[in-house]
Amino acid sequence: EEVQIHEVTQLMDEESLGDCFVVSLSYSLVETEHEMGVGANDTGKIVEKLFLGDPRAEIWVTSAEPIPLGPPYGWNRKEFVWDAKSSSQDSICNGLRKFGLAIVCNTFNLQDINNNQQHGDGLFSQATIKLQAHVALLEKTVQDHHPHIQLGESAFGFQEYTHRGPGRFEVLFDPTDSATSDLYEMLRDGLEHQWMESVCQYLQSDRSRLRLNISCVYSRPGAMDQEWHTDGDHYSLSPTIGDYRTHQPYAVCIFVPLIPLTQETGFTRFWPRSHLYPNLLGLARAADALHATVDGGDLQPGDYVMYDYTTWHKGVGNSSHVERPILQFLYSCDWYKERKNYGTTSVFDIPQQ
């Protein structure tokens, strides 16, 4: 009885279809008690009302809510990339609002980074050395205090050290802990000036009112793909705007690789515009079928990916022979406190016998 068209994308395919064209569309309808179930015929009838001709329809995804489509041949990565030296903070923030992510390159001089790494006196060299030492301490502590945990296989979650899937871990740097406070301050003072203006503008907040967590997610060689997920939930939903509901952004995450990200090392894959749709749980795998994803790879140390905390994403597997360490900066409004992504007990606590 009621049909609403949400999105339509059209493509030409002259090689296989001649003068015909293909459209991808998402629509919703209200069924009567006599109309149970939506099938290809229903879709065909709807398309026939929109376009002349005899359409053949194929259903890819059914869902209770609209979902974000991508271009029929997939996103062009260039739409998401900003050059740090020539792009304004306003344009980066606008991209973040529109897509839920922004990839920023050329933040540092690559030759300077390489020279500093060779001499061991650069920011990334120092961060890598300190990180490796701290990870070694954490792993030894797990083996000594928690021998039932098989690193790389067993799921576990401590305040400062968390399992993120087979071969994938996250280390949280506590600014109040002498073991990690100097690393926290070095990374904060050395890097956040690159993106702070965009973060404050996006979250509509002063820096003094934002919380900051800094951590490192590292994936060992052989780590497999993660499942699609979001880091946070939608809060304070506004009324429907167009075909989706929006929320006031409350948190932004920034990934900064410590090594070059390639097809072999892996990277993070994103579903653009998914931050605008609050009810995608169970539907994220449709992003692959709809060619609606973009890869956050081909990055150098110091480049970064900024994304809304509710944007759907997943870590891609590591098929290289080196670990993939990625720094993570989480900025959140002062009313929000991260509770679901970290444990409540310390890895250094000795379990009661």
Short mmCIF file of C-alpha atoms in Angstrom, two decimals:
data_model
loop_
_atom_site.label_atom_id
_atom_site.label_comp_id
_atom_site.label_asym_id
_atom_site.label_seq_id
_atom_site.Cartn_x
_atom_site.Cartn_y
_atom_site.Cartn_z
CA GLU A 1 0.00 0.00 0.00
CA GLU A 2 2.83 2.40 0.85
CA VAL A 3 6.20 2.37 -0.84
CA GLN A 4 9.11 4.65 -0.01
CA ILE A 5 12.24 4.73 -2.15
CA HIS A 6 15.33 5.52 -0.08
CA GLU A 7 18.25 5.39 -2.49
CA VAL A 8 18.73 4.68 -6.20
CA THR A 9 22.08 4.30 -7.91
CA GLN A 10 22.40 3.70 -11.65
CA LEU A 11 25.19 2.31 -13.78
CA MET A 12 25.78 1.64 -17.45
CA ASP A 13 27.21 -1.67 -18.57
CA GLU A 14 27.52 -1.45 -22.32
CA GLU A 15 29.56 -4.64 -22.75
CA SER A 16 26.96 -7.01 -21.36
CA LEU A 17 23.72 -5.06 -21.56
CA GLY A 18 23.97 -2.87 -24.63
CA ASP A 19 21.59 0.04 -24.22
CA CYS A 20 20.09 -1.31 -20.99
CA PHE A 21 20.95 -0.04 -17.53
CA VAL A 22 21.06 -1.49 -14.03
CA VAL A 23 19.86 0.21 -10.86
CA SER A 24 20.44 -0.63 -7.23
CA LEU A 25 17.77 0.70 -4.93
CA SER A 26 16.60 0.37 -1.36
CA TYR A 27 12.93 0.74 -0.55
CA SER A 28 10.46 -0.02 2.20
CA LEU A 29 6.77 -0.81 2.10
CA VAL A 30 3.86 -1.29 4.44
CA GLU A 31 2.17 -4.67 3.91
CA THR A 32 -1.52 -5.36 4.36
CA GLU A 33 -2.74 -8.50 6.09
CA HIS A 34 -3.17 -10.06 2.62
CA GLU A 35 0.37 -9.24 1.49
CA MET A 36 2.82 -11.37 3.45
CA GLY A 37 6.45 -11.39 2.37
CA VAL A 38 8.32 -9.31 -0.17
CA GLY A 39 9.62 -11.09 -3.26
CA ALA A 40 11.27 -10.36 -6.58
CA ASN A 41 7.90 -9.76 -8.21
CA ASP A 42 7.14 -6.99 -5.73
CA THR A 43 10.50 -5.39 -6.44
CA GLY A 44 9.92 -5.69 -10.17
CA LYS A 45 6.55 -3.95 -9.89
CA ILE A 46 8.08 -1.12 -7.91
CA VAL A 47 10.90 -0.67 -10.41
CA GLU A 48 8.41 -0.80 -13.27
CA LYS A 49 6.61 2.20 -11.78
CA LEU A 50 9.87 4.12 -11.71
CA PHE A 51 11.30 3.19 -15.11
CA LEU A 52 9.95 2.18 -18.49
CA GLY A 53 10.56 -1.32 -19.74
CA ASP A 54 10.40 -4.85 -18.33
CA PRO A 55 12.74 -4.98 -15.34
CA ARG A 56 14.24 -8.14 -13.89
CA ALA A 57 14.79 -7.77 -10.14
CA GLU A 58 17.10 -9.59 -7.77
CA ILE A 59 16.92 -9.10 -4.00
CA TRP A 60 20.32 -8.85 -2.32
CA VAL A 61 19.37 -7.83 1.20
CA THR A 62 16.17 -7.56 3.19
CA SER A 63 16.11 -5.62 6.44
CA ALA A 64 13.74 -3.91 8.82
CA GLU A 65 15.35 -0.53 8.21
CA PRO A 66 17.06 1.31 5.34
CA ILE A 67 20.75 0.56 4.89
CA PRO A 68 23.48 2.71 3.28
CA LEU A 69 24.26 1.81 -0.32
CA GLY A 70 27.53 2.38 -2.13
CA PRO A 71 28.05 3.18 -5.82
CA PRO A 72 27.31 0.15 -8.01
CA TYR A 73 30.99 -0.42 -8.81
CA GLY A 74 32.12 0.40 -5.26
CA TRP A 75 33.47 3.54 -3.64
CA ASN A 76 36.37 5.45 -5.09
CA ARG A 77 38.88 5.71 -2.24
CA LYS A 78 39.87 9.21 -3.38
CA GLU A 79 36.53 10.50 -2.06
CA PHE A 80 37.71 9.74 1.48
CA VAL A 81 41.34 10.92 1.31
CA TRP A 82 42.53 14.37 2.35
CA ASP A 83 46.05 15.73 1.99
CA ALA A 84 47.17 17.18 5.33
CA LYS A 85 49.25 19.88 3.66
CA SER A 86 46.54 21.21 1.34
CA SER A 87 43.24 20.37 3.06
CA SER A 88 41.55 22.53 5.66
CA GLN A 89 40.35 21.17 8.98
CA ASP A 90 36.84 22.24 7.95
CA SER A 91 36.89 20.03 4.85
CA ILE A 92 38.17 17.05 6.83
CA CYS A 93 35.43 17.56 9.42
CA ASN A 94 32.78 17.81 6.69
CA GLY A 95 34.00 14.54 5.22
CA LEU A 96 33.76 12.94 8.63
CA ARG A 97 30.18 14.14 8.99
CA LYS A 98 29.19 12.91 5.53
CA PHE A 99 30.91 9.51 5.44
CA GLY A 100 31.67 8.70 9.08
CA LEU A 101 35.39 8.54 8.27
CA ALA A 102 38.23 10.60 6.82
CA ILE A 103 41.65 9.35 5.67
CA VAL A 104 44.40 11.96 6.04
CA CYS A 105 47.78 11.47 4.35
CA ASN A 106 51.09 13.35 4.08
CA THR A 107 51.02 14.49 7.69
CA PHE A 108 54.79 14.01 8.08
CA ASN A 109 57.78 14.04 5.75
CA LEU A 110 58.38 10.35 5.00
CA GLN A 111 62.13 10.84 4.47
CA ASP A 112 62.46 12.49 7.89
CA ILE A 113 60.55 9.62 9.50
CA ASN A 114 62.82 7.03 7.87
CA ASN A 115 65.97 8.93 8.86
CA ASN A 116 64.77 9.28 12.45
CA GLN A 117 63.86 5.60 12.63
CA GLN A 118 67.33 4.61 11.44
CA HIS A 119 68.88 6.71 14.21
CA GLY A 120 66.26 5.67 16.77
CA ASP A 121 65.50 9.23 17.82
CA GLY A 122 62.14 9.81 16.07
CA LEU A 123 58.71 9.82 17.69
CA PHE A 124 57.64 6.58 16.01
CA SER A 125 60.94 4.83 16.80
CA GLN A 126 60.68 5.76 20.46
CA ALA A 127 57.02 4.78 20.60
CA THR A 128 57.77 1.40 18.99
CA ILE A 129 60.62 0.66 21.42
CA LYS A 130 58.56 1.60 24.48
CA LEU A 131 55.55 -0.32 23.17
CA GLN A 132 57.55 -3.49 22.53
CA ALA A 133 59.02 -3.38 26.03
CA HIS A 134 55.60 -2.87 27.61
CA VAL A 135 53.98 -5.64 25.55
CA ALA A 136 56.76 -8.02 26.60
CA LEU A 137 56.01 -7.18 30.24
CA LEU A 138 52.27 -7.72 29.75
CA GLU A 139 52.74 -11.06 28.01
CA LYS A 140 55.10 -12.29 30.73
CA THR A 141 52.62 -11.17 33.38
CA VAL A 142 49.84 -13.12 31.69
CA GLN A 143 52.01 -16.23 31.57
CA ASP A 144 53.04 -15.87 35.22
CA HIS A 145 49.75 -14.79 36.82
CA HIS A 146 47.17 -16.22 34.42
CA PRO A 147 48.62 -19.48 33.01
CA HIS A 148 45.18 -20.68 31.88
CA ILE A 149 45.22 -17.99 29.17
CA GLN A 150 46.72 -19.02 25.83
CA LEU A 151 47.89 -15.80 24.22
CA GLY A 152 46.60 -15.52 20.68
CA GLU A 153 43.80 -18.02 21.25
CA SER A 154 42.02 -17.47 24.57
CA ALA A 155 39.62 -14.55 24.94
CA PHE A 156 40.44 -12.25 27.86
CA GLY A 157 39.92 -8.66 28.92
CA PHE A 158 41.91 -6.72 31.50
CA GLN A 159 41.93 -3.01 32.23
CA GLU A 160 45.14 -2.45 30.30
CA TYR A 161 45.39 -5.48 28.01
CA THR A 162 42.60 -7.00 25.92
CA HIS A 163 42.12 -9.78 23.38
CA ARG A 164 40.52 -8.49 20.14
CA GLY A 165 40.33 -11.79 18.28
CA PRO A 166 42.79 -14.57 17.37
CA GLY A 167 46.26 -12.99 17.10
CA ARG A 168 44.95 -9.48 17.78
CA PHE A 169 45.42 -7.47 21.01
CA GLU A 170 44.93 -3.99 22.42
CA VAL A 171 47.20 -2.30 24.98
CA LEU A 172 45.81 0.71 26.85
CA PHE A 173 48.24 3.40 28.01
CA ASP A 174 47.25 4.70 31.45
CA PRO A 175 48.34 8.34 31.99
CA THR A 176 48.35 7.76 35.77
CA ASP A 177 50.56 4.64 35.63
CA SER A 178 54.31 5.28 35.72
CA ALA A 179 54.84 2.35 33.32
CA THR A 180 52.94 4.06 30.49
CA SER A 181 52.46 7.71 31.45
CA ASP A 182 55.55 8.93 29.57
CA LEU A 183 54.45 7.09 26.40
CA TYR A 184 50.93 8.52 26.74
CA GLU A 185 52.24 12.07 27.08
CA MET A 186 54.78 11.67 24.27
CA LEU A 187 52.12 10.47 21.82
CA ARG A 188 49.54 13.05 22.91
CA ASP A 189 51.94 15.99 22.70
CA GLY A 190 53.60 14.79 19.50
CA LEU A 191 50.57 13.90 17.42
CA GLU A 192 47.21 15.34 18.45
CA HIS A 193 47.88 18.81 17.09
CA GLN A 194 47.43 17.25 13.64
CA TRP A 195 43.71 16.64 14.11
CA MET A 196 42.57 18.46 17.27
CA GLU A 197 40.75 21.24 15.44
CA SER A 198 38.69 18.74 13.43
CA VAL A 199 37.90 16.67 16.51
CA CYS A 200 36.67 19.66 18.53
CA GLN A 201 34.63 20.92 15.60
CA TYR A 202 33.05 17.52 14.96
CA LEU A 203 32.20 16.88 18.61
CA GLN A 204 31.21 20.53 19.16
CA SER A 205 33.31 20.71 22.28
CA ASP A 206 36.37 22.42 23.72
CA ARG A 207 39.51 20.32 24.18
CA SER A 208 39.26 20.76 27.96
CA ARG A 209 35.92 18.93 28.00
CA LEU A 210 37.07 15.88 26.05
CA ARG A 211 38.34 12.60 27.47
CA LEU A 212 41.30 10.93 25.74
CA ASN A 213 42.24 7.25 25.75
CA ILE A 214 45.40 6.21 23.90
CA SER A 215 46.07 2.58 23.10
CA CYS A 216 47.73 0.35 20.53
CA VAL A 217 46.03 -2.45 18.61
CA TYR A 218 48.54 -4.91 17.23
CA SER A 219 47.89 -7.90 14.97
CA ARG A 220 50.32 -10.77 14.74
CA PRO A 221 51.20 -12.49 11.46
CA GLY A 222 48.41 -14.92 10.62
CA ALA A 223 45.67 -12.91 12.36
CA MET A 224 42.37 -13.41 10.56
CA ASP A 225 39.65 -10.93 9.58
CA GLN A 226 37.53 -9.56 12.39
CA GLU A 227 33.75 -9.58 12.32
CA TRP A 228 32.04 -6.31 11.41
CA HIS A 229 31.37 -4.21 14.51
CA THR A 230 30.99 -0.72 15.93
CA ASP A 231 32.89 0.57 18.94
CA GLY A 232 29.92 2.44 20.41
CA ASP A 233 26.15 2.72 20.31
CA HIS A 234 23.90 5.51 19.07
CA TYR A 235 22.73 7.90 21.76
CA SER A 236 20.34 10.88 21.77
CA LEU A 237 18.73 10.05 18.45
CA SER A 238 17.13 12.99 16.72
CA PRO A 239 13.87 12.72 14.73
CA THR A 240 14.03 11.14 11.30
CA ILE A 241 15.91 13.27 8.77
CA GLY A 242 15.33 12.08 5.22
CA ASP A 243 15.73 8.32 5.19
CA TYR A 244 17.71 7.91 8.39
CA ARG A 245 18.06 9.13 11.94
CA THR A 246 21.08 11.01 13.16
CA HIS A 247 22.69 11.41 16.54
CA GLN A 248 24.87 14.05 18.10
CA PRO A 249 28.43 12.70 17.75
CA TYR A 250 29.96 11.93 21.11
CA ALA A 251 33.21 10.12 20.29
CA VAL A 252 35.82 9.99 17.53
CA CYS A 253 38.51 7.35 17.07
CA ILE A 254 41.79 7.95 15.21
CA PHE A 255 44.05 5.18 13.91
CA VAL A 256 47.75 5.97 13.35
CA PRO A 257 49.91 3.15 11.92
CA LEU A 258 53.45 2.67 13.19
CA ILE A 259 54.40 0.74 10.03
CA PRO A 260 53.35 1.12 6.37
CA LEU A 261 49.98 -0.55 5.82
CA THR A 262 49.87 -2.77 2.74
CA GLN A 263 47.67 -5.54 1.38
CA GLU A 264 49.94 -8.01 3.19
CA THR A 265 50.01 -6.33 6.61
CA GLY A 266 46.30 -5.62 6.43
CA PHE A 267 44.34 -2.56 7.57
CA THR A 268 40.85 -1.59 8.72
CA ARG A 269 37.86 -1.79 6.38
CA PHE A 270 34.95 0.65 6.83
CA TRP A 271 31.29 0.93 5.82
CA PRO A 272 30.88 4.61 4.84
CA ARG A 273 27.77 6.41 6.07
CA SER A 274 26.90 3.57 8.45
CA HIS A 275 27.19 6.04 11.34
CA LEU A 276 23.92 7.57 10.13
CA TYR A 277 21.95 4.33 10.48
CA PRO A 278 21.36 3.14 14.06
CA ASN A 279 19.85 -0.30 13.38
CA LEU A 280 22.42 -2.20 11.30
CA LEU A 281 23.10 -4.95 13.84
CA GLY A 282 23.24 -8.26 11.98
CA LEU A 283 23.32 -6.54 8.58
CA ALA A 284 26.95 -5.44 8.32
CA ARG A 285 27.98 -8.34 6.09
CA ALA A 286 25.64 -6.85 3.51
CA ALA A 287 28.24 -4.11 3.07
CA ASP A 288 30.48 -6.56 1.20
CA ALA A 289 27.65 -7.81 -1.02
CA LEU A 290 26.64 -4.25 -1.84
CA HIS A 291 30.22 -3.14 -2.68
CA ALA A 292 29.71 -0.48 -0.03
CA THR A 293 33.08 -0.65 1.78
CA VAL A 294 36.31 1.34 1.66
CA ASP A 295 39.76 0.19 2.81
CA GLY A 296 41.82 2.24 5.24
CA GLY A 297 45.11 0.91 3.88
CA ASP A 298 47.98 2.27 1.79
CA LEU A 299 49.07 4.44 4.72
CA GLN A 300 52.49 5.49 6.02
CA PRO A 301 53.48 6.00 9.67
CA GLY A 302 51.87 9.22 10.84
CA ASP A 303 49.01 9.14 8.34
CA TYR A 304 45.72 8.61 10.10
CA VAL A 305 42.11 7.48 9.72
CA MET A 306 39.52 9.39 11.73
CA TYR A 307 36.10 7.80 12.17
CA ASP A 308 32.91 8.26 14.15
CA TYR A 309 32.66 5.84 17.07
CA THR A 310 29.47 4.36 15.60
CA THR A 311 30.86 3.71 12.10
CA TRP A 312 30.89 0.00 11.23
CA HIS A 313 34.35 -1.45 10.53
CA LYS A 314 36.52 -4.54 10.84
CA GLY A 315 40.22 -5.32 11.01
CA VAL A 316 41.52 -7.21 7.98
CA GLY A 317 43.84 -10.19 8.49
CA ASN A 318 47.64 -9.94 8.56
CA SER A 319 49.24 -12.18 5.93
CA SER A 320 52.71 -10.62 6.30
CA HIS A 321 55.63 -11.74 8.47
CA VAL A 322 55.59 -8.68 10.73
CA GLU A 323 53.31 -7.42 13.47
CA ARG A 324 50.91 -4.61 12.58
CA PRO A 325 50.87 -2.01 15.39
CA ILE A 326 48.32 0.79 15.10
CA LEU A 327 47.98 3.59 17.63
CA GLN A 328 44.42 4.43 18.62
CA PHE A 329 43.31 7.81 19.99
CA LEU A 330 39.76 7.89 21.38
CA TYR A 331 38.28 11.33 22.06
CA SER A 332 34.90 11.39 23.77
CA CYS A 333 32.62 13.97 25.37
CA ASP A 334 33.06 14.22 29.11
CA TRP A 335 29.65 12.63 29.85
CA TYR A 336 30.66 9.41 28.05
CA LYS A 337 32.87 6.83 29.74
CA GLU A 338 34.10 3.79 27.84
CA ARG A 339 32.88 0.67 29.67
CA LYS A 340 32.31 -2.15 27.20
CA ASN A 341 35.67 -2.39 25.42
CA TYR A 342 37.95 -2.96 28.41
CA GLY A 343 37.96 -5.19 31.48
CA THR A 344 37.57 -4.17 35.12
CA THR A 345 40.52 -6.02 36.71
CA SER A 346 44.24 -5.44 36.20
CA VAL A 347 46.47 -7.98 34.52
CA PHE A 348 48.92 -7.39 37.39
CA ASP A 349 46.41 -8.57 40.03
CA ILE A 350 47.30 -12.04 41.29
CA PRO A 351 44.19 -14.26 41.20
CA GLN A 352 42.98 -15.72 44.48
CA GLN A 353 43.81 -19.40 44.80
#
